[in-house]
Coordinates of C-alpha atoms and ligand atoms in Angstrom, one line a residue:
M1 CA 103.2 114.5 99.8
Y2 CA 104.3 111.3 98.3
V3 CA 102.8 109.6 95.2
I4 CA 102.8 105.9 94.6
A5 CA 101.7 104.3 91.4
M6 CA 100.4 100.7 91.0
I7 CA 101.5 99.4 87.7
S8 CA 101.2 96.0 85.9
R9 CA 100.6 95.1 82.4
K10 CA 98.8 92.0 83.6
G11 CA 95.2 92.4 84.7
G12 CA 94.2 90.8 88.0
A13 CA 97.7 91.0 89.4
G14 CA 96.5 93.0 92.5
K15 CA 96.9 96.7 91.7
T16 CA 93.5 97.7 93.1
N17 CA 93.9 95.3 96.0
L18 CA 97.1 97.0 97.0
A19 CA 95.8 100.5 96.4
V20 CA 92.8 100.3 98.7
H21 CA 94.3 98.3 101.5
L22 CA 97.5 100.4 101.6
A23 CA 95.4 103.6 101.5
A24 CA 93.2 102.5 104.4
C25 CA 96.3 101.4 106.4
A26 CA 98.0 104.8 105.7
E27 CA 94.8 106.6 106.9
G28 CA 94.8 104.5 110.1
K29 CA 98.4 105.8 110.8
G30 CA 97.2 109.4 110.4
V31 CA 98.7 109.8 106.9
A32 CA 96.0 111.7 104.9
T33 CA 95.6 109.6 101.8
G34 CA 93.7 109.6 98.6
I35 CA 93.5 107.3 95.5
V36 CA 93.3 108.5 91.9
D37 CA 91.5 105.8 90.0
L38 CA 92.7 105.7 86.4
D39 CA 91.0 102.4 85.5
P40 CA 87.6 102.9 83.7
Q41 CA 86.5 99.7 85.5
G42 CA 86.3 101.9 88.6
T43 CA 86.8 99.1 91.2
A44 CA 88.7 101.5 93.6
T45 CA 86.1 104.3 92.9
K46 CA 83.3 102.0 93.9
W47 CA 85.2 100.9 97.1
G48 CA 85.5 104.7 97.8
M49 CA 81.8 105.2 97.4
R50 CA 81.0 102.4 99.7
R51 CA 83.5 103.9 102.1
S52 CA 81.9 107.3 102.1
D53 CA 78.6 105.6 102.8
N54 CA 80.2 103.7 105.7
E55 CA 79.8 106.0 108.7
L56 CA 82.6 104.2 110.6
R57 CA 85.2 105.2 108.0
S58 CA 86.5 108.6 107.0
G59 CA 89.3 109.7 104.7
A60 CA 91.0 107.7 101.9
E61 CA 88.8 109.3 99.3
V62 CA 88.9 108.0 95.8
I63 CA 88.8 110.2 92.7
S64 CA 88.0 108.7 89.3
A65 CA 90.0 110.6 86.8
Q66 CA 91.1 111.0 83.2
P67 CA 94.9 110.7 82.8
T68 CA 95.2 114.3 81.6
S69 CA 93.8 115.6 84.9
V70 CA 96.3 113.8 87.1
P71 CA 98.9 116.6 87.6
R72 CA 96.1 119.1 88.5
L73 CA 94.4 116.6 90.9
L74 CA 97.7 115.9 92.6
E75 CA 98.3 119.6 93.0
A76 CA 94.9 120.1 94.5
A77 CA 95.4 117.1 96.9
R78 CA 98.7 118.6 98.0
A79 CA 97.1 122.0 98.6
A80 CA 94.3 120.2 100.6
G81 CA 96.9 118.6 102.9
A82 CA 97.1 115.1 101.5
K83 CA 100.3 113.3 102.5
L84 CA 100.0 110.3 100.2
M85 CA 98.3 109.8 96.9
I86 CA 98.0 106.4 95.3
L87 CA 97.5 106.1 91.6
D88 CA 95.6 102.9 90.5
T89 CA 96.1 102.2 86.8
A90 CA 94.5 99.9 84.3
P91 CA 96.4 97.1 82.6
H92 CA 97.2 97.4 78.9
A93 CA 97.3 101.2 79.0
D94 CA 101.1 101.7 78.6
S95 CA 101.3 105.4 77.9
I96 CA 98.9 106.2 80.9
A97 CA 101.0 103.9 83.1
V98 CA 104.2 105.6 82.0
D99 CA 102.7 109.0 82.8
A100 CA 101.5 107.7 86.2
A101 CA 104.9 106.3 87.0
R102 CA 106.6 109.6 86.0
V103 CA 104.6 111.7 88.5
A104 CA 105.2 109.0 91.2
D105 CA 108.0 108.8 93.8
F106 CA 107.7 105.0 93.8
V107 CA 106.1 102.3 91.7
L108 CA 104.7 99.0 93.0
I109 CA 104.3 96.2 90.6
P110 CA 102.1 93.4 92.0
C111 CA 102.7 89.9 90.7
R112 CA 101.0 86.6 91.4
P113 CA 103.4 83.7 91.6
A114 CA 102.2 82.3 88.3
I115 CA 103.8 81.9 85.0
A116 CA 101.5 84.3 83.1
D117 CA 102.2 87.1 85.7
L118 CA 105.9 86.5 85.7
E119 CA 106.0 86.7 81.9
A120 CA 104.4 90.1 82.1
I121 CA 106.9 91.5 84.7
P122 CA 109.7 92.6 82.3
A123 CA 107.2 94.8 80.4
S124 CA 105.9 96.3 83.6
A125 CA 109.4 96.9 84.9
D126 CA 110.2 98.7 81.6
I127 CA 107.3 101.1 82.2
A128 CA 108.9 102.2 85.6
R129 CA 112.4 102.3 84.0
L130 CA 111.1 104.5 81.2
A131 CA 109.7 106.8 83.8
K132 CA 113.0 106.7 85.7
T133 CA 111.0 106.1 88.9
P134 CA 112.3 103.6 91.6
F135 CA 110.1 100.5 91.8
A136 CA 109.7 97.1 93.4
V137 CA 107.7 94.0 92.7
V138 CA 105.3 92.8 95.4
L139 CA 104.3 89.1 95.3
N140 CA 100.5 88.9 95.7
S141 CA 98.0 86.2 96.3
V142 CA 100.6 83.7 97.4
G143 CA 99.3 80.3 98.3
A144 CA 100.0 78.4 101.5
Q145 CA 102.2 75.9 99.7
G146 CA 105.6 77.6 99.3
A147 CA 106.9 76.1 96.0
R148 CA 105.3 78.6 93.6
E149 CA 106.5 81.5 95.8
N150 CA 110.1 80.3 95.8
E151 CA 110.1 79.8 92.1
A152 CA 108.7 83.3 91.6
R153 CA 111.3 84.8 93.9
Q154 CA 114.1 83.0 92.0
E155 CA 112.8 84.2 88.6
L156 CA 112.4 87.8 89.8
Q157 CA 116.0 87.6 91.2
R158 CA 117.2 86.3 87.9
L159 CA 115.6 89.3 86.2
G160 CA 117.5 91.5 88.6
L161 CA 114.4 93.1 90.1
D162 CA 113.9 94.5 93.6
L163 CA 111.3 92.6 95.5
A164 CA 109.3 94.0 98.5
P165 CA 110.2 92.0 101.6
T166 CA 106.6 91.3 102.4
A167 CA 104.4 89.1 100.1
L168 CA 100.6 89.1 100.4
G169 CA 98.9 85.8 100.9
H170 CA 95.9 84.6 99.0
R171 CA 93.3 85.5 101.6
V172 CA 89.5 86.1 101.4
A173 CA 90.0 88.9 104.0
Y174 CA 91.0 91.2 101.2
A175 CA 87.8 90.9 99.3
D176 CA 85.7 90.8 102.4
A177 CA 87.0 94.1 103.7
M178 CA 86.2 95.7 100.4
I179 CA 82.5 95.1 100.7
P180 CA 81.9 97.9 103.3
G181 CA 84.7 100.0 101.7
E182 CA 87.3 99.1 104.3
G183 CA 90.9 98.0 104.4
V184 CA 91.9 94.8 106.1
T185 CA 93.6 96.8 108.8
E186 CA 90.2 98.2 109.7
H187 CA 88.0 95.3 108.9
R188 CA 89.8 92.6 110.8
N189 CA 92.7 94.0 112.6
G190 CA 95.1 91.4 114.0
T191 CA 94.7 88.9 111.1
Q192 CA 97.5 87.7 108.8
A193 CA 96.1 89.9 106.0
S194 CA 96.2 93.1 108.2
A195 CA 99.7 92.2 109.5
E196 CA 101.1 91.8 106.0
I197 CA 99.5 95.1 104.8
E198 CA 101.0 96.9 107.9
E199 CA 104.4 95.4 107.2
L200 CA 104.3 96.3 103.5
F201 CA 103.1 99.9 104.3
T202 CA 105.9 100.4 106.8
W203 CA 108.5 99.2 104.3
L204 CA 106.9 101.3 101.5
W205 CA 106.9 104.4 103.6
A206 CA 110.6 104.0 104.4
M207 CA 111.3 103.5 100.7
V208 CA 109.5 106.6 99.5
E209 CA 111.0 108.8 102.2
G210 CA 114.5 107.4 101.3
S211 CA 114.1 107.8 97.5
T212 CA 112.7 111.4 97.9
R213 CA 115.6 112.3 100.2
R214 CA 118.1 110.9 97.7
A215 CA 116.4 112.9 94.9
V216 CA 116.6 116.1 96.9
A217 CA 120.2 115.6 98.0
Ligands
LIG301 N1 96.0 88.7 98.0 C1 94.8 88.3 97.5 N2 94.1 87.3 98.0 C2 92.9 87.0 97.5 N3 92.3 87.6 96.5 C3 93.0 88.6 95.9 C4 94.3 89.1 96.3 N4 94.7 90.1 95.6 C5 93.7 90.3 94.7 N5 92.7 89.4 94.8 C6 91.5 89.4 94.0 O1 91.8 89.1 92.7 C7 91.0 89.9 91.8 C8 92.0 90.9 91.0 O2 92.7 91.7 91.9 P1 92.8 93.3 91.6 O3 93.5 93.9 92.7 O4 91.5 93.8 91.2 O5 93.7 93.2 90.3 P2 94.1 94.4 89.3 O6 93.7 95.7 89.8 O7 95.6 94.3 89.1 O8 93.5 94.1 88.0 C9 90.0 90.7 92.7 O9 88.9 90.0 92.7 C10 90.7 90.7 94.1 O10 89.8 90.8 95.1
LIG302 MG1 92.4 97.1 89.2

């Protein structure tokens, strides 16, 4: 079982968006997946509740949890046959984020191509470094005009940070799919949103498999 933590010190960067759509995508590929929601706001938890009411969808259950119960929950998920657990964290909760990053095999840091997000990235990267967990930044909510994206890429490169090869566009499909507790790969397969989540998931899966193999070797 692999564990992926969504971390960013900036609220609204896209942690929950990544968590739910990647979880639904993983499920669709037969990877038994769960989400541990560590944000008291409970956006992922509410998505999970709508999902369990949605008769068309199964799996990708979401557990709302206190940080202290995470190791026990992960053990229980492993015993129950989960293959992927995604930790969704709250912004401005550094010690919780460090603990989440510590139990994770890989950390994803979503970042909008905007100055306020970019300014928060070094602090988010420090959380993953402190936890000694491999991590990458994912550009999220990128507009159709490319200028901001290119500037953001240059800034992240200047900071020496790894960037996921797939950026997520700013698309209403993400919020639309969440209404019935779905992921974009389920709600509107074949759209740009579903294609980019598929591509991101494929890359992420290769990264976690690679980093775990390195750790074992
Ligand atoms: N790629 C995107 N395109 C359009 N809207 C997005 C995208 N990513 C996130 N959002 C929206 O932005 C808001 C904040 O995103 P969210 O994932 O909840 O951030 P966080 O969990 O990091 O606080 C939500 O309303 C979400 O639906
Ligand atoms: Mg969130």
